[in-house]
mmCIF file of C-alpha atoms in Angstrom:
data_model
loop_
_atom_site.group_PDB
_atom_site.id
_atom_site.type_symbol
_atom_site.label_atom_id
_atom_site.label_comp_id
_atom_site.label_asym_id
_atom_site.label_seq_id
_atom_site.Cartn_x
_atom_site.Cartn_y
_atom_site.Cartn_z
ATOM 1 C CA MET G 1 40.769 -29.931 -28.253
ATOM 2 C CA LYS G 2 42.661 -29.819 -25.170
ATOM 3 C CA PRO G 3 40.777 -30.723 -21.688
ATOM 4 C CA ALA G 4 40.117 -28.247 -19.519
ATOM 5 C CA ARG G 5 42.784 -27.515 -16.839
ATOM 6 C CA GLY G 6 42.436 -29.581 -13.499
ATOM 7 C CA SER G 7 39.392 -31.521 -15.110
ATOM 8 C CA SER G 8 40.902 -34.739 -14.259
ATOM 9 C CA ARG G 9 42.310 -33.693 -10.811
ATOM 10 C CA ALA G 10 40.995 -34.932 -7.470
ATOM 11 C CA SER G 11 39.293 -32.643 -5.224
ATOM 12 C CA THR G 12 41.488 -31.124 -2.466
ATOM 13 C CA GLN G 13 38.869 -29.949 -0.282
ATOM 14 C CA GLY G 14 37.744 -31.926 2.708
ATOM 15 C CA PRO G 15 34.078 -33.126 3.517
ATOM 16 C CA LYS G 16 32.026 -30.505 5.506
ATOM 17 C CA GLY G 17 32.144 -30.334 8.848
ATOM 18 C CA ALA G 18 35.677 -31.615 9.092
ATOM 19 C CA GLY G 19 38.402 -29.522 10.630
ATOM 20 C CA ARG G 20 42.005 -29.048 9.792
ATOM 21 C CA ASP G 21 42.954 -32.581 10.650
ATOM 22 C CA GLY G 22 40.225 -33.999 8.345
ATOM 23 C CA LYS G 23 38.209 -35.317 11.229
ATOM 24 C CA ARG G 24 34.479 -34.394 11.540
ATOM 25 C CA VAL G 25 33.638 -32.491 14.739
ATOM 26 C CA GLN G 26 30.696 -33.805 16.933
ATOM 27 C CA GLN G 27 28.503 -31.141 17.930
ATOM 28 C CA LYS G 28 26.626 -31.596 21.227
ATOM 29 C CA ARG G 29 22.895 -31.723 20.961
ATOM 30 C CA LEU G 30 20.650 -29.754 22.790
ATOM 31 C CA PRO G 31 17.246 -31.026 24.491
ATOM 32 C CA HIS G 32 13.990 -31.315 22.417
ATOM 33 C CA GLY G 33 12.601 -27.658 21.854
ATOM 34 C CA GLU G 34 15.463 -25.950 23.310
ATOM 35 C CA ARG G 35 17.857 -23.532 21.750
ATOM 36 C CA ALA G 36 21.418 -22.230 22.335
ATOM 37 C CA GLN G 37 20.239 -18.690 22.339
ATOM 38 C CA ASP G 38 17.232 -19.692 24.704
ATOM 39 C CA LYS G 39 19.603 -21.418 27.104
ATOM 40 C CA SER G 40 21.871 -18.329 27.240
ATOM 41 C CA ARG G 41 18.968 -15.932 27.914
ATOM 42 C CA LYS G 42 17.858 -17.876 31.145
ATOM 43 C CA LYS G 43 18.573 -16.014 34.065
ATOM 44 C CA ALA G 44 18.054 -16.598 37.577
ATOM 45 C CA PRO G 45 14.479 -15.337 38.836
ATOM 46 C CA ALA G 46 14.490 -11.785 39.954
ATOM 47 C CA GLU G 47 13.779 -11.430 43.865
ATOM 48 C CA PRO G 48 10.666 -9.110 44.440
ATOM 49 C CA ARG G 49 11.927 -5.372 45.729
ATOM 50 C CA LYS G 50 11.268 -4.694 48.926
ATOM 51 C CA VAL G 51 9.403 -1.498 50.041
ATOM 52 C CA ARG G 52 10.364 0.723 52.873
ATOM 53 C CA GLY G 53 7.999 -0.274 55.809
ATOM 54 C CA GLN G 54 6.864 -3.531 54.280
ATOM 55 C CA GLU G 55 6.839 -5.542 57.470
ATOM 56 C CA LYS G 56 4.215 -3.152 58.979
ATOM 57 C CA TRP G 57 1.739 -4.468 56.440
ATOM 58 C CA LYS G 58 -1.303 -6.105 57.335
ATOM 59 C CA PRO G 59 -3.746 -8.217 55.336
ATOM 60 C CA LEU G 60 -6.926 -6.564 54.196
ATOM 61 C CA ASP G 61 -9.716 -6.210 56.718
ATOM 62 C CA LYS G 62 -13.317 -7.796 56.505
ATOM 63 C CA SER G 63 -15.055 -4.841 55.280
ATOM 64 C CA SER G 64 -12.685 -4.543 52.290
ATOM 65 C CA ILE G 65 -13.148 -8.271 51.736
ATOM 66 C CA MET G 66 -16.763 -7.663 51.808
ATOM 67 C CA PHE G 67 -16.964 -4.902 49.715
ATOM 68 C CA LEU G 68 -14.999 -6.762 46.853
ATOM 69 C CA ASP G 69 -17.330 -9.661 47.200
ATOM 70 C CA ASN G 70 -20.519 -7.532 46.745
ATOM 71 C CA LEU G 71 -18.856 -5.797 43.778
ATOM 72 C CA LEU G 72 -18.005 -8.677 42.284
ATOM 73 C CA SER G 73 -21.120 -10.598 42.484
ATOM 74 C CA LEU G 74 -22.903 -7.667 40.840
ATOM 75 C CA SER G 75 -20.446 -8.017 38.150
ATOM 76 C CA ILE G 76 -21.120 -11.756 37.767
ATOM 77 C CA LEU G 77 -24.935 -11.187 37.875
ATOM 78 C CA SER G 78 -24.403 -8.203 35.021
ATOM 79 C CA VAL G 79 -22.623 -10.603 32.479
ATOM 80 C CA LEU G 80 -24.471 -13.887 33.076
ATOM 81 C CA PRO G 81 -26.066 -15.141 29.850
ATOM 82 C CA ILE G 82 -30.095 -15.546 29.438
ATOM 83 C CA LYS G 83 -30.117 -19.390 28.980
ATOM 84 C CA ARG G 84 -30.906 -21.292 32.255
ATOM 85 C CA LYS G 85 -28.307 -24.037 31.652
ATOM 86 C CA GLU G 86 -25.437 -21.802 30.496
ATOM 87 C CA LYS G 87 -26.315 -19.401 33.269
ATOM 88 C CA GLU G 88 -25.969 -21.922 35.968
ATOM 89 C CA GLU G 89 -22.514 -23.373 34.755
ATOM 90 C CA THR G 90 -21.158 -19.781 34.104
ATOM 91 C CA GLN G 91 -22.173 -18.638 37.530
ATOM 92 C CA LYS G 92 -20.562 -21.528 39.120
ATOM 93 C CA HIS G 93 -17.239 -21.082 37.383
ATOM 94 C CA LEU G 94 -17.320 -17.399 37.905
ATOM 95 C CA ASN G 95 -18.037 -17.720 41.705
ATOM 96 C CA SER G 96 -15.194 -20.243 41.890
ATOM 97 C CA LEU G 97 -12.937 -17.772 40.393
ATOM 98 C CA LYS G 98 -14.476 -14.990 42.709
ATOM 99 C CA ASP G 99 -13.680 -17.268 45.910
ATOM 100 C CA GLN G 100 -10.155 -17.952 44.766
ATOM 101 C CA PHE G 101 -9.425 -14.092 44.147
ATOM 102 C CA LEU G 102 -10.959 -13.156 47.632
ATOM 103 C CA ALA G 103 -8.858 -15.746 49.109
ATOM 104 C CA LYS G 104 -5.970 -14.354 47.655
ATOM 105 C CA CYS G 105 -6.953 -10.827 48.871
ATOM 106 C CA SER G 106 -7.414 -11.913 52.133
ATOM 107 C CA GLN G 107 -3.648 -12.732 52.409
ATOM 108 C CA LEU G 108 -2.442 -9.879 50.660
ATOM 109 C CA PRO G 109 -0.618 -7.506 52.721
ATOM 110 C CA VAL G 110 -1.022 -3.867 52.162
ATOM 111 C CA PRO G 111 -0.239 -0.438 53.752
ATOM 112 C CA PRO G 112 -2.229 0.417 56.903
ATOM 113 C CA GLN G 113 -3.240 3.790 55.452
ATOM 114 C CA LYS G 114 -4.919 1.724 52.742
ATOM 115 C CA HIS G 115 -7.463 0.136 54.868
ATOM 116 C CA GLY G 116 -10.862 0.667 54.549
ATOM 117 C CA ASN G 117 -10.066 2.914 51.350
ATOM 118 C CA LEU G 118 -12.138 0.860 49.054
ATOM 119 C CA MET G 119 -15.596 2.011 50.557
ATOM 120 C CA HIS G 120 -14.073 5.604 50.215
ATOM 121 C CA VAL G 121 -13.062 4.850 46.660
ATOM 122 C CA SER G 122 -16.626 3.875 45.950
ATOM 123 C CA GLN G 123 -18.262 6.563 47.454
ATOM 124 C CA GLN G 124 -15.918 8.952 45.600
ATOM 125 C CA PHE G 125 -16.612 7.235 42.483
ATOM 126 C CA HIS G 126 -20.436 7.457 43.147
ATOM 127 C CA ARG G 127 -20.050 11.349 43.799
ATOM 128 C CA GLU G 128 -17.877 11.683 40.850
ATOM 129 C CA ASN G 129 -20.430 10.089 38.611
ATOM 130 C CA GLN G 130 -23.093 12.327 39.834
ATOM 131 C CA ASN G 131 -20.981 15.485 38.975
ATOM 132 C CA VAL G 132 -20.589 13.960 35.292
ATOM 133 C CA LYS G 133 -23.943 13.571 34.850
ATOM 134 C CA HIS G 134 -24.698 16.989 36.243
ATOM 135 C CA GLY G 135 -21.985 18.450 34.077
ATOM 136 C CA ASN G 136 -23.456 16.731 31.054
ATOM 137 C CA LYS G 137 -26.905 17.941 31.933
ATOM 138 C CA LYS G 138 -25.452 21.292 32.065
ATOM 139 C CA ILE G 139 -23.493 20.978 28.837
ATOM 140 C CA ASP G 140 -26.961 19.722 27.033
ATOM 141 C CA GLU G 141 -28.716 22.905 28.522
ATOM 142 C CA LEU G 142 -25.911 25.345 27.590
ATOM 143 C CA GLN G 143 -25.868 23.469 24.147
ATOM 144 C CA GLU G 144 -29.667 24.002 23.807
ATOM 145 C CA SER G 145 -29.412 27.880 24.661
ATOM 146 C CA SER G 146 -26.508 28.298 22.427
ATOM 147 C CA GLN G 147 -28.309 26.834 19.401
ATOM 148 C CA ALA G 148 -31.294 29.167 20.320
ATOM 149 C CA VAL G 149 -29.100 32.253 20.295
ATOM 150 C CA VAL G 150 -27.488 31.161 17.213
ATOM 151 C CA SER G 151 -30.804 30.780 15.468
ATOM 152 C CA GLN G 152 -31.790 34.034 16.779
ATOM 153 C CA LEU G 153 -28.786 35.865 15.585
ATOM 154 C CA GLU G 154 -29.348 34.290 12.102
ATOM 155 C CA LYS G 155 -32.841 35.498 12.130
ATOM 156 C CA LEU G 156 -31.622 39.143 13.071
ATOM 157 C CA GLN G 157 -28.896 38.956 10.492
ATOM 158 C CA VAL G 158 -31.406 38.155 7.710
ATOM 159 C CA LYS G 159 -33.803 40.850 9.039
ATOM 160 C CA MET G 160 -30.735 43.372 8.918
ATOM 161 C CA GLU G 161 -29.621 42.332 5.439
ATOM 162 C CA ARG G 162 -33.286 43.102 4.188
ATOM 163 C CA LEU G 163 -33.636 46.235 6.024
ATOM 164 C CA GLU G 164 -30.256 47.289 4.587
ATOM 165 C CA HIS G 165 -31.507 46.349 0.942
ATOM 166 C CA GLU G 166 -34.634 48.751 1.558
ATOM 167 C CA CYS G 167 -32.577 51.423 2.666
ATOM 168 C CA LYS G 168 -30.329 51.212 -0.187
ATOM 169 C CA ILE G 169 -33.238 51.313 -2.372
ATOM 170 C CA MET G 170 -34.543 54.356 -0.518
ATOM 171 C CA ARG G 171 -31.330 56.019 -0.837
ATOM 172 C CA ASN G 172 -31.408 55.458 -4.537
ATOM 173 C CA LYS G 173 -34.917 57.022 -4.973
ATOM 174 C CA LEU G 174 -33.973 60.112 -2.795
ATOM 175 C CA GLU G 175 -30.905 60.631 -5.083
ATOM 176 C CA GLU G 176 -33.063 60.419 -8.195
ATOM 177 C CA GLU G 177 -35.702 62.663 -6.601
ATOM 178 C CA GLU G 178 -32.672 65.214 -5.805
ATOM 179 C CA LEU G 179 -31.526 65.214 -9.226
ATOM 180 C CA ASN G 180 -35.168 65.662 -10.785
ATOM 181 C CA ALA G 181 -35.446 68.747 -8.361
ATOM 182 C CA GLN G 182 -32.248 70.381 -9.446
ATOM 183 C CA LYS G 183 -33.326 69.884 -12.951
ATOM 184 C CA PHE G 184 -36.610 71.457 -12.365
ATOM 185 C CA ILE G 185 -35.023 74.422 -10.449
ATOM 186 C CA GLN G 186 -32.618 74.835 -13.441
ATOM 187 C CA LEU G 187 -35.351 74.748 -15.773
ATOM 188 C CA THR G 188 -37.380 77.407 -13.867
ATOM 189 C CA GLU G 189 -34.342 79.603 -13.533
ATOM 190 C CA GLN G 190 -33.492 79.490 -17.137
ATOM 191 C CA ALA G 191 -36.921 79.045 -18.806
ATOM 192 C CA VAL G 192 -38.983 82.399 -19.713
ATOM 193 C CA LEU G 193 -42.678 82.500 -19.547
ATOM 194 C CA ARG G 194 -44.282 83.575 -22.645
ATOM 195 C CA LEU G 195 -47.857 84.718 -22.524
ATOM 196 C CA PRO G 196 -49.792 86.225 -25.315
ATOM 197 C CA ALA G 197 -50.479 90.065 -24.991
ATOM 198 C CA LEU G 198 -53.604 91.419 -24.098
ATOM 199 C CA PRO G 199 -55.743 93.400 -26.291
ATOM 200 C CA LEU G 200 -55.699 97.107 -26.260
ATOM 201 C CA TYR G 201 -58.953 99.001 -25.573
ATOM 202 C CA PRO G 202 -59.313 102.902 -25.783
ATOM 203 C CA GLU G 203 -59.901 104.642 -22.651
ATOM 204 C CA ASP G 204 -63.132 106.120 -23.736
ATOM 205 C CA GLU G 205 -64.686 102.979 -24.456
ATOM 206 C CA PRO G 206 -67.903 102.083 -22.533
ATOM 207 C CA THR G 207 -67.940 99.491 -20.122
ATOM 208 C CA LEU G 208 -69.720 96.284 -20.090
ATOM 209 C CA GLN G 209 -72.373 97.501 -17.724
ATOM 210 C CA GLU G 210 -72.867 100.409 -20.287
ATOM 211 C CA LYS G 211 -73.079 98.414 -22.930
ATOM 212 C CA ILE G 212 -75.989 96.175 -21.360
ATOM 213 C CA MET G 213 -77.754 99.010 -20.293
ATOM 214 C CA ARG G 214 -77.745 100.514 -23.945
ATOM 215 C CA ALA G 215 -78.969 96.931 -25.123
ATOM 216 C CA ALA G 216 -81.983 96.860 -22.800
ATOM 217 C CA PRO G 217 -85.057 98.579 -23.971
ATOM 218 C CA ASP G 218 -85.885 100.386 -20.346
ATOM 219 C CA PRO G 219 -82.498 100.560 -18.564
ATOM 220 C CA LYS G 220 -83.921 102.359 -15.564
ATOM 221 C CA ALA G 221 -86.469 99.583 -15.040
ATOM 222 C CA VAL G 222 -83.725 96.888 -15.154
ATOM 223 C CA MET G 223 -81.645 98.977 -12.484
ATOM 224 C CA LYS G 224 -85.026 99.287 -10.395
ATOM 225 C CA ALA G 225 -85.616 95.471 -10.919
ATOM 226 C CA LEU G 226 -82.096 94.609 -9.704
ATOM 227 C CA GLN G 227 -81.928 96.910 -6.909
ATOM 228 C CA LYS G 228 -85.545 95.512 -5.466
ATOM 229 C CA ARG G 229 -84.432 91.706 -6.003
ATOM 230 C CA LYS G 230 -82.842 90.138 -3.253
ATOM 231 C CA VAL G 231 -79.608 88.827 -4.103
ATOM 232 C CA THR G 232 -78.117 85.948 -2.292
ATOM 233 C CA GLY G 233 -74.706 85.965 -0.796
ATOM 234 C CA ASN G 234 -73.033 83.585 -3.496
ATOM 235 C CA ALA G 235 -74.576 85.730 -6.327
ATOM 236 C CA LYS G 236 -73.409 88.905 -4.815
ATOM 237 C CA VAL G 237 -70.002 87.427 -4.523
ATOM 238 C CA PHE G 238 -70.242 86.329 -8.390
ATOM 239 C CA LEU G 239 -71.345 89.604 -9.232
ATOM 240 C CA GLU G 240 -68.499 91.496 -7.377
ATOM 241 C CA LEU G 241 -65.976 89.111 -9.136
ATOM 242 C CA ALA G 242 -67.396 89.861 -12.350
ATOM 243 C CA HIS G 243 -67.334 93.440 -11.859
ATOM 244 C CA LYS G 244 -63.657 92.921 -11.108
ATOM 245 C CA GLN G 245 -62.781 90.940 -13.915
ATOM 246 C CA MET G 246 -64.460 93.409 -16.214
ATOM 247 C CA ASP G 247 -62.363 96.267 -14.732
ATOM 248 C CA HIS G 248 -59.169 94.416 -15.294
ATOM 249 C CA LEU G 249 -60.096 93.767 -18.851
#
């Protein structure tokens, strides 16, 4: 079996990092922790941009510094811990930071029209805070009133639905009564009243009074007794009705 081609041939590639001449290129080392990109990014510090009329600016006045001092003191007292030891250390540290900040503010130049604006800002903030509280109170009152109105509307809606249901029931009953009335009218118009025929009596047949007089042993005495006896109004009416009924028979 033949060996692979070029298996016994020496390598023609030079060592890594060598140039065309076969010499190793020495790279320049950068300082510790510094990269080439960081070095290229470094630029000269930008100069602060000047504002028109800046030469007329003056440091903050004493009233503004005192206002900042009071504001920071209140803020420090509000964030101090409860424990006494930690409170003293924290207060000392915060007071030191406050003094440094106020020292910087006293040297900070500001436009002339900004002097004394801190007090106005505080007052404006207080007024706006009061307005916000008043607005929130109004909103709460409106929400309560709107909830009351909504609950009242819901009750009215339930009542209206109940009345509509009752009206629907009454309409159905009225329709049923109208149908029954129409059916009754149709029956009365179409039906024929069938009564039994009256018995026929001859014209010369005696009346009931005559029959009673004939049956009595002394009809004249009965007539006199009836005429002499006082008849009450009800009995008289009854007798008249009886006579009328007998006449119709």
